[in-house]
mmCIF file of C-alpha atoms in Angstrom:
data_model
loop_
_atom_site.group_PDB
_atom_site.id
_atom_site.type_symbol
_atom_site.label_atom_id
_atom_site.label_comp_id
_atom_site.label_asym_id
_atom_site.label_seq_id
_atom_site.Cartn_x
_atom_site.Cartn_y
_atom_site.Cartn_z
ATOM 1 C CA UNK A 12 -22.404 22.970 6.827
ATOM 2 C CA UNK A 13 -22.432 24.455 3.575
ATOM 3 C CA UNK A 14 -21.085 22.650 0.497
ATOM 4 C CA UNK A 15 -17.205 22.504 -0.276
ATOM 5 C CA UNK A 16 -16.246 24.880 -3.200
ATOM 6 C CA UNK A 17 -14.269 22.332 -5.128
ATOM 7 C CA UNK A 18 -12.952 23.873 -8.885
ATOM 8 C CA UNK A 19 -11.413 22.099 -11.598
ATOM 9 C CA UNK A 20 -7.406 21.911 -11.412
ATOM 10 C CA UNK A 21 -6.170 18.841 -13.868
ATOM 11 C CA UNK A 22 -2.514 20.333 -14.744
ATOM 12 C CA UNK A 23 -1.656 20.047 -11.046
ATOM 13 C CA UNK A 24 -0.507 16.570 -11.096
ATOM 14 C CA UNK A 25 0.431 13.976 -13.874
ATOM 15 C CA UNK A 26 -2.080 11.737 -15.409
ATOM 16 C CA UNK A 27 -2.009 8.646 -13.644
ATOM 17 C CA UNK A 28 -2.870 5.539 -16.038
ATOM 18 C CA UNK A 29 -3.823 1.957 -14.324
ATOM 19 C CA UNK A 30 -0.451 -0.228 -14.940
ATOM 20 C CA UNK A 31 -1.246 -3.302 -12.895
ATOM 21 C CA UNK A 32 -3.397 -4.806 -10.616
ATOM 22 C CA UNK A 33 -3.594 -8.533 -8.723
ATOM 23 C CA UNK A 34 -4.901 -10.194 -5.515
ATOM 24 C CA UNK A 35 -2.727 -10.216 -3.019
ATOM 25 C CA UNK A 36 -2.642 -13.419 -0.540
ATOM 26 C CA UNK A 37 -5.681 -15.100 -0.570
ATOM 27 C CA UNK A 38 -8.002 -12.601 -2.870
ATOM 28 C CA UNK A 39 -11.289 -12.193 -1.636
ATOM 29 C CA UNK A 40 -10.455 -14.350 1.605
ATOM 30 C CA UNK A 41 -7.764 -11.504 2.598
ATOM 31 C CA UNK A 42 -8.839 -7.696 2.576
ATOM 32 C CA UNK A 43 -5.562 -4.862 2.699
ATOM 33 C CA UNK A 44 -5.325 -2.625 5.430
ATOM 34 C CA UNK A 45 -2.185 -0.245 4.252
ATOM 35 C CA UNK A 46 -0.306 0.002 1.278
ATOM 36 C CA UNK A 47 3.187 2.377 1.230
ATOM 37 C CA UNK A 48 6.060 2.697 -1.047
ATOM 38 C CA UNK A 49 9.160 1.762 -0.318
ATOM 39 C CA UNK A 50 13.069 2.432 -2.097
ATOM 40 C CA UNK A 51 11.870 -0.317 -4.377
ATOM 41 C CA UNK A 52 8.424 -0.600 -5.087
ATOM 42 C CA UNK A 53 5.915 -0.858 -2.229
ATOM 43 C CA UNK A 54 4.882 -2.900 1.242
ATOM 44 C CA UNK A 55 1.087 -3.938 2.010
ATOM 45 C CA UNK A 56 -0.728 -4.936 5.169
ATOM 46 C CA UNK A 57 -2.988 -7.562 5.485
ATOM 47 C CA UNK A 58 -6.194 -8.967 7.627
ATOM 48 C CA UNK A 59 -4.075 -12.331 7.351
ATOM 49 C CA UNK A 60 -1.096 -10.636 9.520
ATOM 50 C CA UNK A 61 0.938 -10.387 7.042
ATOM 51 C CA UNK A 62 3.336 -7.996 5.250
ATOM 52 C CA UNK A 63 4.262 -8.258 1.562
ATOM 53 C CA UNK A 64 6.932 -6.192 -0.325
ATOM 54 C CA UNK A 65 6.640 -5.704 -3.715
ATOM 55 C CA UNK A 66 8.672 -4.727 -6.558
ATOM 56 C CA UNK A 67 7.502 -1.904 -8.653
ATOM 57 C CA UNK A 68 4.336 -2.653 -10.598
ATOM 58 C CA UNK A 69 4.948 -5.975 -9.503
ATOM 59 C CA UNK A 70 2.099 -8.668 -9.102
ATOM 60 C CA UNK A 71 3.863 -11.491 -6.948
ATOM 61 C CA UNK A 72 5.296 -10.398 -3.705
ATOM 62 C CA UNK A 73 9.246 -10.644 -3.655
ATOM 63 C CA UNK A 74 8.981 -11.617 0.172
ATOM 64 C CA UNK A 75 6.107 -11.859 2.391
ATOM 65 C CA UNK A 76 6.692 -11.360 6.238
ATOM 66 C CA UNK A 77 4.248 -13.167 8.950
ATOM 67 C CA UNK A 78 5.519 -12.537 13.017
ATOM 68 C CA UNK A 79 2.427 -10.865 14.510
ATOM 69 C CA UNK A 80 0.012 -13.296 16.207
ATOM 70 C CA UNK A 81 -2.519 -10.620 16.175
ATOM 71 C CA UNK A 82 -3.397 -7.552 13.770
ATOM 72 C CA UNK A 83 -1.103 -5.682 11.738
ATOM 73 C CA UNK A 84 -2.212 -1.762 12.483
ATOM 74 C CA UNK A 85 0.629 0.030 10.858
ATOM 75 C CA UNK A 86 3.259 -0.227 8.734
ATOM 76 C CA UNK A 87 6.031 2.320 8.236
ATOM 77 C CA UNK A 88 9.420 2.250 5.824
ATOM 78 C CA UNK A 89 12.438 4.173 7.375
ATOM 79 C CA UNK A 90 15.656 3.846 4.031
ATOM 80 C CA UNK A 91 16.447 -0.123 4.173
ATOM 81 C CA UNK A 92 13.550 -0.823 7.659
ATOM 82 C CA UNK A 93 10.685 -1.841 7.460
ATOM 83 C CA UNK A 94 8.899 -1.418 10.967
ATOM 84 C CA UNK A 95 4.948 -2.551 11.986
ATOM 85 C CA UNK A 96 2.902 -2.240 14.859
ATOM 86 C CA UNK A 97 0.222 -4.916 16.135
ATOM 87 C CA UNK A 98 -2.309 -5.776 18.477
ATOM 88 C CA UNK A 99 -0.278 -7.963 20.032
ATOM 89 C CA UNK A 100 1.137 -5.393 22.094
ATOM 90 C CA UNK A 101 5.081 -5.593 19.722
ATOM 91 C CA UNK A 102 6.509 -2.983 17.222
ATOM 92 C CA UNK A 103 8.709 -5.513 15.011
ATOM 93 C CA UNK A 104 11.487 -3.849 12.678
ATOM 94 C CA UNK A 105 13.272 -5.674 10.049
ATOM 95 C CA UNK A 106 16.030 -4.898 8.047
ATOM 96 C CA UNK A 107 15.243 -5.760 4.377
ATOM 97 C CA UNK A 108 19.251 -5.992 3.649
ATOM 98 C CA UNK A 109 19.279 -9.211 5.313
ATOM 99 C CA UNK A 110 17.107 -12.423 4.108
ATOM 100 C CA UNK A 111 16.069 -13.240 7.335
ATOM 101 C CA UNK A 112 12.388 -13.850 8.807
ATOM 102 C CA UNK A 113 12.631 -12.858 12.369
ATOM 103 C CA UNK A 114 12.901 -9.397 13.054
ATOM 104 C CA UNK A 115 16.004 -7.451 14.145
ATOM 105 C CA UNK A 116 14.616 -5.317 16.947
ATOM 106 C CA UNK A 117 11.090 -5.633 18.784
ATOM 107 C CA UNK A 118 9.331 -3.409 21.091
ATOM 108 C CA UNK A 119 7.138 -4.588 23.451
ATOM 109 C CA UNK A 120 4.065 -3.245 25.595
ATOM 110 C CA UNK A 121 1.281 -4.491 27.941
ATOM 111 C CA UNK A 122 -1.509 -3.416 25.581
ATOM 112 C CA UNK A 123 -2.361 -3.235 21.517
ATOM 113 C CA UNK A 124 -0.067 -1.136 19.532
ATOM 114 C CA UNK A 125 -2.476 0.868 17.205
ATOM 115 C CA UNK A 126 0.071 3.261 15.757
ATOM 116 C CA UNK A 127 3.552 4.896 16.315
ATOM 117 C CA UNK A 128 6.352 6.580 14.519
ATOM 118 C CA UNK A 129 10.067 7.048 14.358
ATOM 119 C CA UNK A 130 11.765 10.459 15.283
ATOM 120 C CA UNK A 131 13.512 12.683 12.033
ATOM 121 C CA UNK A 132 16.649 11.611 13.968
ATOM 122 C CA UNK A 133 15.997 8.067 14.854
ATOM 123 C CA UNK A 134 16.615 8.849 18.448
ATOM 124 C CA UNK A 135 13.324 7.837 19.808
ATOM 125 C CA UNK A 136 10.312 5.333 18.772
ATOM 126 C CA UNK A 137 6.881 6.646 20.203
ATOM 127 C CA UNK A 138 4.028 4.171 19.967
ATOM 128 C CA UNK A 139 0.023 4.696 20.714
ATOM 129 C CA UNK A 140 -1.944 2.190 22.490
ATOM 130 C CA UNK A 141 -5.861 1.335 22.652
ATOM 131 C CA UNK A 142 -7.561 1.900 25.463
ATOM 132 C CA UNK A 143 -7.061 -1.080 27.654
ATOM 133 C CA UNK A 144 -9.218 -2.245 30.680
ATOM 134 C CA UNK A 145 -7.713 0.017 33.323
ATOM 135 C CA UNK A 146 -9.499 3.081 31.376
ATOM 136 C CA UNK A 147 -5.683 3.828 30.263
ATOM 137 C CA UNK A 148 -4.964 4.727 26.837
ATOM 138 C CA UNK A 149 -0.974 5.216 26.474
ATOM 139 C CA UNK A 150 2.121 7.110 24.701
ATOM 140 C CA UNK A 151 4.997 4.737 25.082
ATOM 141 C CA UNK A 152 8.782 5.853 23.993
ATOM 142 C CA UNK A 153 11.478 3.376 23.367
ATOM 143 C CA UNK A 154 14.998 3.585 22.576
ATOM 144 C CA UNK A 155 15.001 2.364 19.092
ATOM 145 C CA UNK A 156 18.751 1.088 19.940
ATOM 146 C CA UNK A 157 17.741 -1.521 22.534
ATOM 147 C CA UNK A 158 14.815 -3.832 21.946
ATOM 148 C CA UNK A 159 12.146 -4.412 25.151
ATOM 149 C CA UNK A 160 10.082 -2.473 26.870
ATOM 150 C CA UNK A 161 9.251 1.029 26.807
ATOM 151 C CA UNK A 162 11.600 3.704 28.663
ATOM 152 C CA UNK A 163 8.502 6.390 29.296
ATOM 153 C CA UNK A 164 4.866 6.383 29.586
ATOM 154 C CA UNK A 165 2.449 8.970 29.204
ATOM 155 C CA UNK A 166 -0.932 8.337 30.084
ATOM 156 C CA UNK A 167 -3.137 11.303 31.133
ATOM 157 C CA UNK A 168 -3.238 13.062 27.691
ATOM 158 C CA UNK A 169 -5.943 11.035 25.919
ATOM 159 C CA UNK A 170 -8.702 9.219 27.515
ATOM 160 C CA UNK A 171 -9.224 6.447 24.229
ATOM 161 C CA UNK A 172 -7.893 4.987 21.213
ATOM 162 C CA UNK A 173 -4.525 6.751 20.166
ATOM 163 C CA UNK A 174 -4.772 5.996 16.946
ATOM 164 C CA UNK A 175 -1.948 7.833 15.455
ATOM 165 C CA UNK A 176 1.063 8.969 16.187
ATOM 166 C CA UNK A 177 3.229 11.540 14.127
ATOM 167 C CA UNK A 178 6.617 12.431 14.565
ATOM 168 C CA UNK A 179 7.581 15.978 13.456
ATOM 169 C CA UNK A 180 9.725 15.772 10.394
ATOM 170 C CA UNK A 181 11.937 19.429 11.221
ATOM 171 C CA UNK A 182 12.287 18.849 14.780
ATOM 172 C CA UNK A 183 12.970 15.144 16.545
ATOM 173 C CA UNK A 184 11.771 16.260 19.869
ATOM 174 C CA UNK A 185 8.396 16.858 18.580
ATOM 175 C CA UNK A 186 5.100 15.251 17.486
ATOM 176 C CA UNK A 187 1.726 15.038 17.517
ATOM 177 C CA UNK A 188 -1.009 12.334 18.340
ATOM 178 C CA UNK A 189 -4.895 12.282 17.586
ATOM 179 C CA UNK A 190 -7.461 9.493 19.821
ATOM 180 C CA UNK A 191 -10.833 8.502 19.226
ATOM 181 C CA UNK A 192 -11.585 11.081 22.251
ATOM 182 C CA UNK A 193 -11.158 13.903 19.212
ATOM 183 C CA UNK A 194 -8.093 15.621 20.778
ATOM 184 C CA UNK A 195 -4.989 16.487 18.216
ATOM 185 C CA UNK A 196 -1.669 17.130 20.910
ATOM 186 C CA UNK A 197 1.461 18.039 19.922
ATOM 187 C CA UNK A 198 4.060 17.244 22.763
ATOM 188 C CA UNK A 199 7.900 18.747 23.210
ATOM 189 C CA UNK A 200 10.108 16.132 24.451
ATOM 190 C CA UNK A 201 12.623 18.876 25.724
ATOM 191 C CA UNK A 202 10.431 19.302 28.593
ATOM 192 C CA UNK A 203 11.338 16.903 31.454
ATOM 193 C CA UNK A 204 7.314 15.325 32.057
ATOM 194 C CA UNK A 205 4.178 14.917 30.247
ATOM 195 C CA UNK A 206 2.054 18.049 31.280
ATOM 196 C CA UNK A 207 5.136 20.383 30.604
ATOM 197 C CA UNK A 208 5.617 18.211 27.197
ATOM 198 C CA UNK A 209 1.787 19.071 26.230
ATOM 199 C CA UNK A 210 2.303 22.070 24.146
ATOM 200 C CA UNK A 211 -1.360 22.201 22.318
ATOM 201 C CA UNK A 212 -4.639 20.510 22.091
ATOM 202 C CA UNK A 213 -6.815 20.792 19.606
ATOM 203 C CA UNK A 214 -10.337 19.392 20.405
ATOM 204 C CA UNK A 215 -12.063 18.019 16.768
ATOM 205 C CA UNK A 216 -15.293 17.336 18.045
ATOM 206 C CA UNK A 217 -15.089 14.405 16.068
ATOM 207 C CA UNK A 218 -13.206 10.751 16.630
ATOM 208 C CA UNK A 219 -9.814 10.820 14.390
ATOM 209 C CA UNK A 220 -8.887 8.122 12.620
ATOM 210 C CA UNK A 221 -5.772 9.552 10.770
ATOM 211 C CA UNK A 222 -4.109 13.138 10.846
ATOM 212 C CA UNK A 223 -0.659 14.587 10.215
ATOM 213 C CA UNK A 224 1.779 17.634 9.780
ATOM 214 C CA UNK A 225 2.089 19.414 6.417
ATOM 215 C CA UNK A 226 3.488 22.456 5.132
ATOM 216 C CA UNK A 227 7.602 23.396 4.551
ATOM 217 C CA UNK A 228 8.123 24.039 8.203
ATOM 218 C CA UNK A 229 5.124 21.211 9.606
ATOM 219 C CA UNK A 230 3.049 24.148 11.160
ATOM 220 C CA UNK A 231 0.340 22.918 9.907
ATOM 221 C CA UNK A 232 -1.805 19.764 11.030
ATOM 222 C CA UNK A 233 -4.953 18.271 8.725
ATOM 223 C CA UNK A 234 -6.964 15.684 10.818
ATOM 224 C CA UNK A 235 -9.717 13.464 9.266
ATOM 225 C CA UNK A 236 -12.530 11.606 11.197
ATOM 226 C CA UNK A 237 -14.122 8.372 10.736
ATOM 227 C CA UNK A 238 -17.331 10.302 10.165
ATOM 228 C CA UNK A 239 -15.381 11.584 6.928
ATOM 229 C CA UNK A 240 -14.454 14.989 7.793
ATOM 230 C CA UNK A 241 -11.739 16.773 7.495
ATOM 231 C CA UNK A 242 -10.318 19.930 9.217
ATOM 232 C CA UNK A 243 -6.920 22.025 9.088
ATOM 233 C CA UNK A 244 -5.428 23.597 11.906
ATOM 234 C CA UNK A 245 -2.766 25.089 13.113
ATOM 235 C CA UNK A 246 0.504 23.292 15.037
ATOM 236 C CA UNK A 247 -0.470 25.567 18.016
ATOM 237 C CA UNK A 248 -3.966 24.285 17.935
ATOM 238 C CA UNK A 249 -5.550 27.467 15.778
ATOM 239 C CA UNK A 250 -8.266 26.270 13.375
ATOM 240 C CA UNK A 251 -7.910 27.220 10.229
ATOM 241 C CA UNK A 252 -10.798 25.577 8.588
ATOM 242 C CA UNK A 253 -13.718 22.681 9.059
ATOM 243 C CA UNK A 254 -14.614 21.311 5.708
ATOM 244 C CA UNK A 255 -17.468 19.324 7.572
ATOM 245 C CA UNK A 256 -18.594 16.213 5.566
ATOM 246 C CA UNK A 257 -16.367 15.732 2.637
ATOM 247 C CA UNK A 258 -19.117 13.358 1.161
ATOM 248 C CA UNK A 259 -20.987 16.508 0.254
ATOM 249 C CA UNK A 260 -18.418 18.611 -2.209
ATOM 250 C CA UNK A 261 -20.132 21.511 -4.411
ATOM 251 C CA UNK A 262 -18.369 19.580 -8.024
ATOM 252 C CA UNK A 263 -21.971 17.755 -8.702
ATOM 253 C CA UNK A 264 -20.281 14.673 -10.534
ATOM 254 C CA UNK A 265 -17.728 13.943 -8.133
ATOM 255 C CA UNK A 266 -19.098 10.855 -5.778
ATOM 256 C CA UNK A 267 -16.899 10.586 -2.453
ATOM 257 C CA UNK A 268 -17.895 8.066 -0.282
ATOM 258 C CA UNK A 269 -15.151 8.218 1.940
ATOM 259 C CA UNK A 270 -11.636 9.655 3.079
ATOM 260 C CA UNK A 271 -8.361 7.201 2.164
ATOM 261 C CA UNK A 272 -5.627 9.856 3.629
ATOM 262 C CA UNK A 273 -4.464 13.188 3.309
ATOM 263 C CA UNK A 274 -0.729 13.250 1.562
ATOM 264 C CA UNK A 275 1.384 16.105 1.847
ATOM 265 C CA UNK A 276 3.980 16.963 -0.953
ATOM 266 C CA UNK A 277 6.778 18.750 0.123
ATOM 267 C CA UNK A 278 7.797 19.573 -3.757
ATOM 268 C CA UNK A 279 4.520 21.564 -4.623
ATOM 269 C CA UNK A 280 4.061 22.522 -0.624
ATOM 270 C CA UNK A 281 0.826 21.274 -1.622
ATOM 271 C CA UNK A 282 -1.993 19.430 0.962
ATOM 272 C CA UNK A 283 -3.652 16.480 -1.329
ATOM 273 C CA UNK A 284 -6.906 14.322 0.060
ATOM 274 C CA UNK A 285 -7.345 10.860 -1.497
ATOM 275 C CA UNK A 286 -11.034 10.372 -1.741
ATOM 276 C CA UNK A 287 -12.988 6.941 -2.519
ATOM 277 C CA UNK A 288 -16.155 5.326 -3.653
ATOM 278 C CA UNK A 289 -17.454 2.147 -2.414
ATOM 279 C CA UNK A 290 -17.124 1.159 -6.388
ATOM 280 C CA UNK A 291 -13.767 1.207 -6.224
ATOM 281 C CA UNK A 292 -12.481 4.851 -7.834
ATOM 282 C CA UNK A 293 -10.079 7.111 -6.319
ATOM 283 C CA UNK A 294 -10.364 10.896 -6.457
ATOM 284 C CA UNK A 295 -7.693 12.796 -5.762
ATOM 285 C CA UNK A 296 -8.222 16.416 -4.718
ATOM 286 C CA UNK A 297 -6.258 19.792 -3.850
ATOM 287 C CA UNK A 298 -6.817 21.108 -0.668
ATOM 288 C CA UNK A 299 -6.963 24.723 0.044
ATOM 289 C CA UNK A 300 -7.912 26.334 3.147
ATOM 290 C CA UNK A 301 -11.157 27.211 2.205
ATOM 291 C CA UNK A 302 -11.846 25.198 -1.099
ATOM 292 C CA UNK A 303 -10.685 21.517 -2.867
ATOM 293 C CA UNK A 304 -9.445 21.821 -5.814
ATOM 294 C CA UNK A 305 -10.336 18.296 -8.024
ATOM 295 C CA UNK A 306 -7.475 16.824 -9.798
ATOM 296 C CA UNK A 307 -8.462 13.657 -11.898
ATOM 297 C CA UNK A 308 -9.971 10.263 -11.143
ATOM 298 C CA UNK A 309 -8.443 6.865 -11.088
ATOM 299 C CA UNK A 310 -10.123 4.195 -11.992
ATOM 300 C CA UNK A 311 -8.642 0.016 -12.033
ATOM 301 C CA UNK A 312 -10.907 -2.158 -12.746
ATOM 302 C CA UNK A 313 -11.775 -3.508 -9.329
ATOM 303 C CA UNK A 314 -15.056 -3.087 -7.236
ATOM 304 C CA UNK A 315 -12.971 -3.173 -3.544
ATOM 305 C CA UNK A 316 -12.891 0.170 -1.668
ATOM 306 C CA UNK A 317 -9.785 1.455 -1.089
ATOM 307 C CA UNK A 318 -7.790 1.308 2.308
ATOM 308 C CA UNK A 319 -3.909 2.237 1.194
ATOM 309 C CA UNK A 320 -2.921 4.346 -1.044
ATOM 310 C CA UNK A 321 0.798 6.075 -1.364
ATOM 311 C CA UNK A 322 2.643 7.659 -4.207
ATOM 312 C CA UNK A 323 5.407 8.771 -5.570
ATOM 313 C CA UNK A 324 5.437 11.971 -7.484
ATOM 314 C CA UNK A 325 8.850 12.588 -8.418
ATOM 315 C CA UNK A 326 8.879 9.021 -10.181
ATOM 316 C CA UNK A 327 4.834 9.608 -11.702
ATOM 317 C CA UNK A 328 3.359 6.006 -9.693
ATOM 318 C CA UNK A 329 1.114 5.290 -7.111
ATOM 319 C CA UNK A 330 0.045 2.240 -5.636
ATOM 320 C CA UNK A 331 -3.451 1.411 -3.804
ATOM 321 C CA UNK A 332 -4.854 -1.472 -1.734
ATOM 322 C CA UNK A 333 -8.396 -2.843 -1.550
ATOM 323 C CA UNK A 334 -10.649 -4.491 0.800
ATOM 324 C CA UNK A 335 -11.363 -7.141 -1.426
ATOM 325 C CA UNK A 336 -7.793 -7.956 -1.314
ATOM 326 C CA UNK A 337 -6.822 -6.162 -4.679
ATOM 327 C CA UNK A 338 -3.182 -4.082 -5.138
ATOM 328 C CA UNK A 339 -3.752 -1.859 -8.078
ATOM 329 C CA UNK A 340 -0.851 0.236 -9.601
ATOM 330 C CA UNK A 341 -0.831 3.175 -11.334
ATOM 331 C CA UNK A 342 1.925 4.966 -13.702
ATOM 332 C CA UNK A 343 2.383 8.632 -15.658
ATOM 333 C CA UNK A 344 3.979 6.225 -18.346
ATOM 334 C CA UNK A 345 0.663 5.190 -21.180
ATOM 335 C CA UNK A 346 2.140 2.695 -22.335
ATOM 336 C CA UNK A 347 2.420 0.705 -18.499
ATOM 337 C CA UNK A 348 -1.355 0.823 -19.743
ATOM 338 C CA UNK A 349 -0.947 -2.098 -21.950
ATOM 339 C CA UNK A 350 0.454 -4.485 -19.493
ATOM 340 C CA UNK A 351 -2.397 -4.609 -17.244
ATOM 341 C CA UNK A 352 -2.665 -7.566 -15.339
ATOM 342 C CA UNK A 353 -5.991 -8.720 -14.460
ATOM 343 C CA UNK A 354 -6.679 -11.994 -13.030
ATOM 344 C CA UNK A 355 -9.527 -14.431 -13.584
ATOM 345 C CA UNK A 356 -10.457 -15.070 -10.018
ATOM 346 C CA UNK A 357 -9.241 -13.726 -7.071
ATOM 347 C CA UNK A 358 -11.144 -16.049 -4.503
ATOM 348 C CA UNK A 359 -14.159 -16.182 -2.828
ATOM 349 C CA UNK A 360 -14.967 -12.362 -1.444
ATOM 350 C CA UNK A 361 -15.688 -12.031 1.866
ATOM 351 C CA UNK A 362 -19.524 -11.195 2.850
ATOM 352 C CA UNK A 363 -20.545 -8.152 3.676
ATOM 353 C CA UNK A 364 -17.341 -5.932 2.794
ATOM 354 C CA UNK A 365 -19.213 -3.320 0.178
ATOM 355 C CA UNK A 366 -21.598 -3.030 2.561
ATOM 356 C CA UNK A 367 -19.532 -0.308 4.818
ATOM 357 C CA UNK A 368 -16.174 0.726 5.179
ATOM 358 C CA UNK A 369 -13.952 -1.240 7.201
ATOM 359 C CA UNK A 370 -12.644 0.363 10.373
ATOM 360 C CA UNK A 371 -9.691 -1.135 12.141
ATOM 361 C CA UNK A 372 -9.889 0.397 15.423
#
């Protein structure tokens, strides 16, 4: 494929300067796997199954959360919830009002829990599973009002890994899931079984790792591979466009080694992708439907590559995780500049983890 256009575009968001940054858990002993905001500052992920909240630009957790026996694979924040999926086959939710450790509610299925979301209405919790040794890779619903196991099953829509699972924002009987088998569906719940729910399917060509709705009425979906491509398409399954290899963009000095996430901004009604380098520097990047438009670079200090990132853009932060077990914050404010934190030793690091990108599934 031919090279991405990509064109200069600076003004469209704030300048982000580096605020703080620390290990989190054991440093180089503990690599991140997600980092989101929350009301208050932010929640990470870790490989030591883990959760920590943190305060903004804070550097010490203000609570760290450890149920899962096995991995953590997602973490999601619903107002005062905070709700993660493992491969232990749970979906544990938590409300952070109350000091406790153990969980409020918990989900449970037969096989590993790679990702799942909550519906715009909080009527229904719909969870993806790994393909287990039956050849069966699942959908799984629950009510989120009664903890145990799940109410429905789909099974014949994806034949591996569903690794994600998003619920559409507008419309609570709707959402969308993408597999390692390359297939984006989008399901309507209305319908009473899971071939009339199948609205669309959208084959990729290509094993996705993360994808998601964007645009002011979610008619769009953006799906990224773990070959680090990226393509738009359509809600009803229409492609729009295949940007191919994203580690090939026509702006000579921009080095992208791989994909973070796509983040969609419902302010600007704007499609952003969060591009890394295995040194450790963020790109972030406009994209059009048949060009990238490159925003600014940010840089912290820290050789890890990035595996979370999430923002706030009404407030001017964002926040990023690294395999090397570095959080790194960033602010619109210069003067968070001169309170950097940045520690003397963050452990030994763990062999091997510059060497390629981590992949969780």
């Amino acid at each position: 494929m031919s090279r991405i256009p990509v064109t200069q575009a600076p003004s469209l968001l704030p300048v982000l300067y580096p605020a703080a940054s620390a290990p989190v858990g054991r440093g180089g002993n503990t690599y991140i796997y997600e980092a989101i905001r929350t009301a208050r500052g932010a929640a990470v992920s870790t490989s030591a199954q883990e959760v920590h909240l943190y305060e903004h630009f804070g550097v010490q957790p203000v609570r760290t959360i450890k149920y899962h026996s096995n991995q953590v694979t997602q973490i999601r924040v619903r107002e005062e919830s905070l709700m993660s999926s493992s491969r232990d086959g749970q979906i544990a939710i938590w409300d952070l009002r109350q000091s406790s450790s153990a969980p409020s509610l918990v989900f449970k299925s037969d096989d590993a829990v790679l990702s799942f979301d909550l519906s715009a209405d909080s009527s229904l919790l719909v969870g993806g599973t790994q393909l287990n040794s039956d050849y069966a890779a699942k959908i799984q619903f629950w009510d989120p009002r009664a903890a145990g196991s799940p109410v429905t099953v789909f099974e014949d829509s994806h034949s591996d890994d569903v690794t994600q699972i998003h619920c559409n924002p507008n419309a609570p009987k709707q959402f969308l899931s993408g597999s390692t088998d390359g297939l984006l569906c989008t399901f309507d719940l209305t319908q009473p079984d899971e071939d009339d729910a199948l609205q669309f399917v959208a084959n990729t060509s290509a094993s996705v790792s993360q994808c998601g709705y964007f645009g002011p009425d979610a008619q769009f979906v953006y799906a990224q591979s773990d070959m680090e491509t990226l393509q738009l398409w359509t809600s009803e399954a229409t492609q729009l466009v295949d940007f191919g290899d994203v580690r090939e963009p026509g702006q000579g000095d921009v080095t992208i080694d791989y994909i973070v996430k796509c983040k969609y901004d419902p302010g600007s009604q704007r499609l952003y992708m969060i591009a890394g380098t295995n040194g450790g520097e963020v790109h972030l990047l406009h994209v059009g439907v048949e060009s990238m438009e490159y925003i600014q670079k940010l840089a912290h200090g820290n050789s890890g590559i990035v595996r979370g990132f999430d923002w706030d853009l009404s407030d001017g932060w964002a926040v990023a995780g690294c395999e090397g077990g570095m959080l790194a914050w960033w602010s619109k404010s210069e003067q968070m500049a001169s309170s950097i934190v940045t520690p003397t030793s963050a452990g030994p690091r763990r062999p091997g983890l510059n060497s390629r990108r981590f992949t969780p599934y």
